[in-house]
């Protein structure tokens, strides 16, 4: 069993090389190209003296498997107050890719009836389907605090700070990122994955394993659009501000309003839209406000 620090080694399958035919105008070149990895991960959970319970299979970018599994169980409300004791990969003697299976060891038995009730099906593009309503999510999300308040200048700087930290994206151009920032714009942690929700689960899992939950003083920045799931997972983790470079869905906005999450979208250049709970964004420097 591994410890609680997540994956100590750099992922070895998050980026691979493929031979391609590159066409640029009237020129043609056959060369190797770096592409993002994608593979299934089976997430299991087990308490003391309990056989592992299969919870979900998600398509993800290899790497940070412990963080992804712990983050998934956390943001989907499956851990409650259980303590994570450690994680373990699959059996190398039985599996060709043992890191495609992860078992989260818990302090108390895992209730497998929750899995049957939720009917988990996961993919990198859409996340968990067949999810319960916003009402069900609201029941397991603790109220978010009123703060922090983030300056407009900090909000505007976040996309460039996130992009500068995307090492795997620089190699492939094919990964989503989720970054956690302080109210002053300091990068706390960043995780990348082929799926938006996986990147966020990895990020949350890293903070669970670091013992920094809940994330009441943090701002989340995601590289793509904002769906219902992104808001739900952020709220469960206690994140009060979610910023995105692209658009939110109408259900994401409704969920943010209901759960008290500040939602910023179309964060590009010198502008952004605040779709819900704007009090956490300091706009007093703008003309006519204050």
Tab-separated table of C-alpha atoms in Angstrom:
chain	number	residue	atom	x	y	z
A	1	UNK	CA	0.000	0.000	0.000
A	2	UNK	CA	1.247	3.471	-0.809
A	3	UNK	CA	1.255	6.347	1.621
A	4	UNK	CA	-0.959	9.401	1.572
A	5	UNK	CA	1.164	11.669	-0.585
A	6	UNK	CA	-0.281	10.563	-3.920
A	7	UNK	CA	2.000	9.467	-6.731
A	8	UNK	CA	5.630	10.079	-5.907
A	9	UNK	CA	6.909	9.332	-9.421
A	10	UNK	CA	6.242	11.294	-12.579
A	11	UNK	CA	3.558	9.657	-14.764
A	12	UNK	CA	5.008	7.555	-17.565
A	13	UNK	CA	1.982	7.288	-19.885
A	14	UNK	CA	0.493	10.795	-19.714
A	15	UNK	CA	2.269	11.720	-22.944
A	16	UNK	CA	3.158	9.304	-25.748
A	17	UNK	CA	4.796	9.575	-29.187
A	18	UNK	CA	3.108	8.760	-32.501
A	19	UNK	CA	4.279	8.926	-36.121
A	20	UNK	CA	2.159	11.443	-38.068
A	21	UNK	CA	1.929	13.063	-41.486
A	22	UNK	CA	2.016	16.831	-40.972
A	23	UNK	CA	0.610	19.011	-43.761
A	24	UNK	CA	1.443	22.718	-43.636
A	25	UNK	CA	0.353	24.632	-46.699
A	26	UNK	CA	2.066	23.018	-49.695
A	27	UNK	CA	4.603	21.124	-47.572
A	28	UNK	CA	4.424	17.610	-46.115
A	29	UNK	CA	6.493	16.119	-43.322
A	30	UNK	CA	6.468	12.668	-41.709
A	31	UNK	CA	7.565	13.022	-38.105
A	32	UNK	CA	6.937	11.971	-34.521
A	33	UNK	CA	4.426	13.953	-32.502
A	34	UNK	CA	3.633	14.055	-28.808
A	35	UNK	CA	0.040	13.179	-27.927
A	36	UNK	CA	-1.855	13.008	-24.660
A	37	UNK	CA	-2.422	9.582	-23.118
A	38	UNK	CA	-5.859	8.201	-22.307
A	39	UNK	CA	-6.643	4.961	-20.491
A	40	UNK	CA	-9.354	3.556	-18.199
A	41	UNK	CA	-8.970	3.707	-14.435
A	42	UNK	CA	-11.043	1.454	-12.204
A	43	UNK	CA	-11.630	3.088	-8.833
A	44	UNK	CA	-12.260	0.786	-5.873
A	45	UNK	CA	-12.793	1.424	-2.165
A	46	UNK	CA	-12.398	-0.803	0.870
A	47	UNK	CA	-12.559	-0.537	4.637
A	48	UNK	CA	-10.680	-2.716	7.140
A	49	UNK	CA	-10.965	-6.439	6.308
A	50	UNK	CA	-13.303	-5.605	3.415
A	51	UNK	CA	-12.964	-6.792	-0.164
A	52	UNK	CA	-12.567	-3.812	-2.514
A	53	UNK	CA	-15.816	-2.450	-3.928
A	54	UNK	CA	-15.758	-1.370	-7.591
A	55	UNK	CA	-17.072	2.208	-7.636
A	56	UNK	CA	-16.484	3.539	-11.154
A	57	UNK	CA	-14.410	3.287	-14.291
A	58	UNK	CA	-13.304	6.600	-15.768
A	59	UNK	CA	-11.272	7.412	-18.855
A	60	UNK	CA	-8.364	9.556	-17.774
A	61	UNK	CA	-4.827	10.673	-18.533
A	62	UNK	CA	-2.419	8.313	-16.694
A	63	UNK	CA	-0.717	9.838	-13.666
A	64	UNK	CA	-1.818	10.938	-10.189
A	65	UNK	CA	-4.096	7.901	-9.860
A	66	UNK	CA	-4.266	8.087	-6.058
A	67	UNK	CA	-5.282	11.749	-6.182
A	68	UNK	CA	-7.888	11.090	-8.867
A	69	UNK	CA	-9.476	8.231	-6.917
A	70	UNK	CA	-9.522	10.079	-3.586
A	71	UNK	CA	-10.768	13.256	-5.252
A	72	UNK	CA	-13.519	11.382	-7.077
A	73	UNK	CA	-14.755	9.708	-3.900
A	74	UNK	CA	-14.646	13.066	-2.118
A	75	UNK	CA	-16.412	15.209	-4.721
A	76	UNK	CA	-19.058	12.553	-5.333
A	77	UNK	CA	-19.911	12.527	-1.610
A	78	UNK	CA	-18.961	8.883	-1.067
A	79	UNK	CA	-16.489	9.305	1.785
A	80	UNK	CA	-18.557	11.263	4.299
A	81	UNK	CA	-16.332	11.496	7.390
A	82	UNK	CA	-14.186	8.472	6.606
A	83	UNK	CA	-10.429	8.797	6.850
A	84	UNK	CA	-8.284	7.804	3.880
A	85	UNK	CA	-5.596	5.466	5.179
A	86	UNK	CA	-3.774	4.908	1.907
A	87	UNK	CA	-4.052	3.708	-1.677
A	88	UNK	CA	-2.839	0.708	-3.643
A	89	UNK	CA	-2.492	-0.042	-7.341
A	90	UNK	CA	-3.454	-3.231	-9.099
A	91	UNK	CA	-1.583	-6.519	-8.923
A	92	UNK	CA	1.460	-6.360	-11.258
A	93	UNK	CA	1.366	-10.140	-11.522
A	94	UNK	CA	-2.186	-10.145	-12.837
A	95	UNK	CA	-2.479	-6.888	-14.805
A	96	UNK	CA	-0.424	-5.589	-17.725
A	97	UNK	CA	-1.077	-2.043	-16.529
A	98	UNK	CA	-1.440	-2.215	-12.729
A	99	UNK	CA	-1.827	1.571	-12.487
A	100	UNK	CA	-5.155	1.239	-14.339
A	101	UNK	CA	-6.662	0.075	-11.029
A	102	UNK	CA	-6.558	1.948	-7.730
A	103	UNK	CA	-7.913	0.883	-4.337
A	104	UNK	CA	-8.595	3.542	-1.698
A	105	UNK	CA	-8.210	2.123	1.812
A	106	UNK	CA	-10.603	3.662	4.350
A	107	UNK	CA	-10.870	3.753	8.121
A	108	UNK	CA	-14.381	2.275	8.093
A	109	UNK	CA	-16.204	-0.169	5.770
A	110	UNK	CA	-17.313	1.336	2.478
A	111	UNK	CA	-21.081	1.282	1.895
A	112	UNK	CA	-21.490	-0.345	-1.509
A	113	UNK	CA	-25.205	0.487	-1.586
A	114	UNK	CA	-24.248	4.061	-2.471
A	115	UNK	CA	-22.670	2.848	-5.684
A	116	UNK	CA	-25.799	0.922	-6.663
A	117	UNK	CA	-27.933	3.992	-5.979
A	118	UNK	CA	-25.810	6.347	-8.078
A	119	UNK	CA	-25.320	4.119	-11.168
A	120	UNK	CA	-21.912	5.535	-12.002
A	121	UNK	CA	-20.839	5.635	-15.615
A	122	UNK	CA	-17.875	7.860	-16.376
A	123	UNK	CA	-16.098	9.129	-19.466
A	124	UNK	CA	-13.456	11.789	-19.933
A	125	UNK	CA	-15.805	14.056	-21.890
A	126	UNK	CA	-19.052	14.069	-19.945
A	127	UNK	CA	-18.122	12.828	-16.486
A	128	UNK	CA	-20.707	11.051	-14.371
A	129	UNK	CA	-24.017	10.471	-16.093
A	130	UNK	CA	-27.353	9.592	-14.508
A	131	UNK	CA	-26.610	11.919	-11.610
A	132	UNK	CA	-29.191	12.970	-9.066
A	133	UNK	CA	-30.776	16.406	-9.141
A	134	UNK	CA	-29.393	19.669	-7.772
A	135	UNK	CA	-31.569	19.102	-4.717
A	136	UNK	CA	-29.698	15.893	-3.925
A	137	UNK	CA	-26.339	17.616	-4.378
A	138	UNK	CA	-27.397	20.524	-2.175
A	139	UNK	CA	-28.165	18.148	0.679
A	140	UNK	CA	-24.518	17.045	0.936
A	141	UNK	CA	-22.820	20.399	0.317
A	142	UNK	CA	-21.986	22.338	3.453
A	143	UNK	CA	-22.712	26.098	3.299
A	144	UNK	CA	-19.859	28.094	1.809
A	145	UNK	CA	-18.414	31.076	3.711
A	146	UNK	CA	-18.972	34.600	2.391
A	147	UNK	CA	-15.297	35.255	1.552
A	148	UNK	CA	-12.714	35.538	0.157
A	149	UNK	CA	-12.981	38.654	-2.000
A	150	UNK	CA	-10.660	38.635	-5.022
A	151	UNK	CA	-9.478	41.752	-6.840
A	152	UNK	CA	-10.396	42.203	-10.509
A	153	UNK	CA	-6.711	42.422	-11.428
A	154	UNK	CA	-6.084	39.029	-9.829
A	155	UNK	CA	-9.009	37.438	-11.673
A	156	UNK	CA	-7.730	38.786	-15.003
A	157	UNK	CA	-4.251	37.353	-14.374
A	158	UNK	CA	-5.430	33.820	-13.565
A	159	UNK	CA	-5.666	32.350	-17.111
A	160	UNK	CA	-2.062	33.280	-17.941
A	161	UNK	CA	-0.868	31.896	-14.606
A	162	UNK	CA	-2.709	28.634	-15.268
A	163	UNK	CA	-1.419	28.379	-18.829
A	164	UNK	CA	2.172	29.014	-17.743
A	165	UNK	CA	1.962	26.028	-15.383
A	166	UNK	CA	0.537	23.575	-17.961
A	167	UNK	CA	3.638	21.544	-18.739
A	168	UNK	CA	1.873	18.589	-20.373
A	169	UNK	CA	-0.278	20.895	-22.508
A	170	UNK	CA	2.891	22.452	-23.893
A	171	UNK	CA	3.900	19.013	-25.144
A	172	UNK	CA	0.566	17.886	-26.577
A	173	UNK	CA	-1.958	20.746	-26.785
A	174	UNK	CA	-4.602	18.248	-25.684
A	175	UNK	CA	-5.138	18.507	-21.931
A	176	UNK	CA	-7.531	20.333	-19.653
A	177	UNK	CA	-6.189	21.921	-16.492
A	178	UNK	CA	-7.611	22.744	-13.076
A	179	UNK	CA	-5.640	25.139	-10.910
A	180	UNK	CA	-6.076	26.183	-7.297
A	181	UNK	CA	-5.096	29.745	-6.359
A	182	UNK	CA	-4.899	31.874	-3.229
A	183	UNK	CA	-6.951	35.098	-3.013
A	184	UNK	CA	-3.803	36.991	-4.025
A	185	UNK	CA	-3.241	34.905	-7.162
A	186	UNK	CA	-0.579	32.490	-5.888
A	187	UNK	CA	-0.722	29.084	-7.576
A	188	UNK	CA	-1.292	26.412	-4.921
A	189	UNK	CA	-1.595	23.347	-7.156
A	190	UNK	CA	-2.419	22.369	-10.723
A	191	UNK	CA	-3.465	19.091	-12.285
A	192	UNK	CA	-4.050	18.150	-15.946
A	193	UNK	CA	-6.148	15.479	-17.618
A	194	UNK	CA	-7.917	14.707	-20.858
A	195	UNK	CA	-11.180	15.205	-18.924
A	196	UNK	CA	-12.128	18.441	-17.150
A	197	UNK	CA	-13.767	16.667	-14.224
A	198	UNK	CA	-10.773	14.313	-13.845
A	199	UNK	CA	-8.371	17.256	-13.630
A	200	UNK	CA	-10.533	18.719	-10.862
A	201	UNK	CA	-10.780	15.409	-9.007
A	202	UNK	CA	-6.997	15.029	-9.136
A	203	UNK	CA	-6.648	18.564	-7.771
A	204	UNK	CA	-9.132	17.971	-4.932
A	205	UNK	CA	-7.554	14.601	-4.180
A	206	UNK	CA	-4.145	16.222	-3.816
A	207	UNK	CA	-5.573	18.561	-1.193
A	208	UNK	CA	-7.399	15.761	0.657
A	209	UNK	CA	-4.139	13.826	0.882
A	210	UNK	CA	-2.316	17.004	1.974
A	211	UNK	CA	-4.855	17.584	4.769
A	212	UNK	CA	-5.872	21.077	3.597
A	213	UNK	CA	-9.638	20.553	3.264
A	214	UNK	CA	-12.039	22.324	3.078
A	215	UNK	CA	-10.834	24.777	0.419
A	216	UNK	CA	-12.730	27.842	1.630
A	217	UNK	CA	-9.924	30.320	0.857
A	218	UNK	CA	-9.211	29.123	-2.663
A	219	UNK	CA	-10.178	30.042	-6.208
A	220	UNK	CA	-10.535	27.341	-8.861
A	221	UNK	CA	-9.588	28.060	-12.469
A	222	UNK	CA	-10.465	25.583	-15.231
A	223	UNK	CA	-9.240	25.684	-18.805
A	224	UNK	CA	-12.487	24.783	-20.536
A	225	UNK	CA	-16.185	25.314	-20.140
A	226	UNK	CA	-18.038	24.951	-16.839
A	227	UNK	CA	-20.588	22.178	-16.505
A	228	UNK	CA	-22.904	21.209	-13.675
A	229	UNK	CA	-20.325	18.716	-12.461
A	230	UNK	CA	-17.524	21.239	-12.139
A	231	UNK	CA	-19.669	23.427	-9.877
A	232	UNK	CA	-20.909	20.439	-7.879
A	233	UNK	CA	-17.407	19.084	-7.286
A	234	UNK	CA	-16.042	22.517	-6.380
A	235	UNK	CA	-18.848	23.116	-3.893
A	236	UNK	CA	-18.376	19.726	-2.221
A	237	UNK	CA	-14.674	20.579	-1.807
A	238	UNK	CA	-15.606	23.937	-0.270
A	239	UNK	CA	-14.279	26.089	-3.135
A	240	UNK	CA	-16.234	29.371	-3.203
A	241	UNK	CA	-15.010	30.851	-6.533
A	242	UNK	CA	-14.866	29.090	-9.895
A	243	UNK	CA	-13.353	30.822	-12.945
A	244	UNK	CA	-13.253	29.528	-16.505
A	245	UNK	CA	-11.877	30.733	-19.809
A	246	UNK	CA	-14.986	29.486	-21.599
A	247	UNK	CA	-18.745	29.473	-21.089
A	248	UNK	CA	-20.872	27.892	-18.363
A	249	UNK	CA	-23.991	25.883	-19.055
A	250	UNK	CA	-27.351	27.086	-17.798
A	251	UNK	CA	-27.438	24.212	-15.300
A	252	UNK	CA	-23.983	25.195	-14.038
A	253	UNK	CA	-25.237	28.727	-13.416
A	254	UNK	CA	-28.363	27.470	-11.658
A	255	UNK	CA	-26.249	25.150	-9.504
A	256	UNK	CA	-23.803	27.934	-8.620
A	257	UNK	CA	-26.663	30.205	-7.592
A	258	UNK	CA	-28.215	27.458	-5.468
A	259	UNK	CA	-24.971	26.379	-3.769
A	260	UNK	CA	-23.514	29.851	-3.215
A	261	UNK	CA	-20.583	29.523	-5.641
A	262	UNK	CA	-19.229	32.591	-7.420
A	263	UNK	CA	-19.086	31.693	-11.121
A	264	UNK	CA	-16.880	33.598	-13.574
A	265	UNK	CA	-16.861	32.680	-17.267
A	266	UNK	CA	-15.355	33.892	-20.544
A	267	UNK	CA	-12.269	35.001	-18.621
A	268	UNK	CA	-10.146	36.258	-21.500
A	269	UNK	CA	-7.965	39.286	-22.139
A	270	UNK	CA	-9.244	42.216	-20.100
A	271	UNK	CA	-12.758	40.935	-19.456
A	272	UNK	CA	-14.983	38.308	-17.900
A	273	UNK	CA	-18.612	37.630	-17.035
A	274	UNK	CA	-19.837	36.977	-13.488
A	275	UNK	CA	-22.822	34.652	-13.686
A	276	UNK	CA	-23.560	34.053	-10.005
A	277	UNK	CA	-22.757	35.477	-6.560
A	278	UNK	CA	-20.635	38.453	-7.707
A	279	UNK	CA	-19.963	39.776	-4.167
A	280	UNK	CA	-16.679	37.827	-3.973
A	281	UNK	CA	-15.201	39.756	-6.940
A	282	UNK	CA	-13.952	43.233	-5.996
A	283	UNK	CA	-15.072	45.580	-8.791
A	284	UNK	CA	-14.824	48.854	-6.872
A	285	UNK	CA	-12.023	50.136	-9.111
A	286	UNK	CA	-14.413	50.393	-12.039
A	287	UNK	CA	-16.079	53.681	-12.862
A	288	UNK	CA	-19.464	54.215	-11.251
A	289	UNK	CA	-19.072	51.436	-8.698
A	290	UNK	CA	-18.049	51.470	-5.058
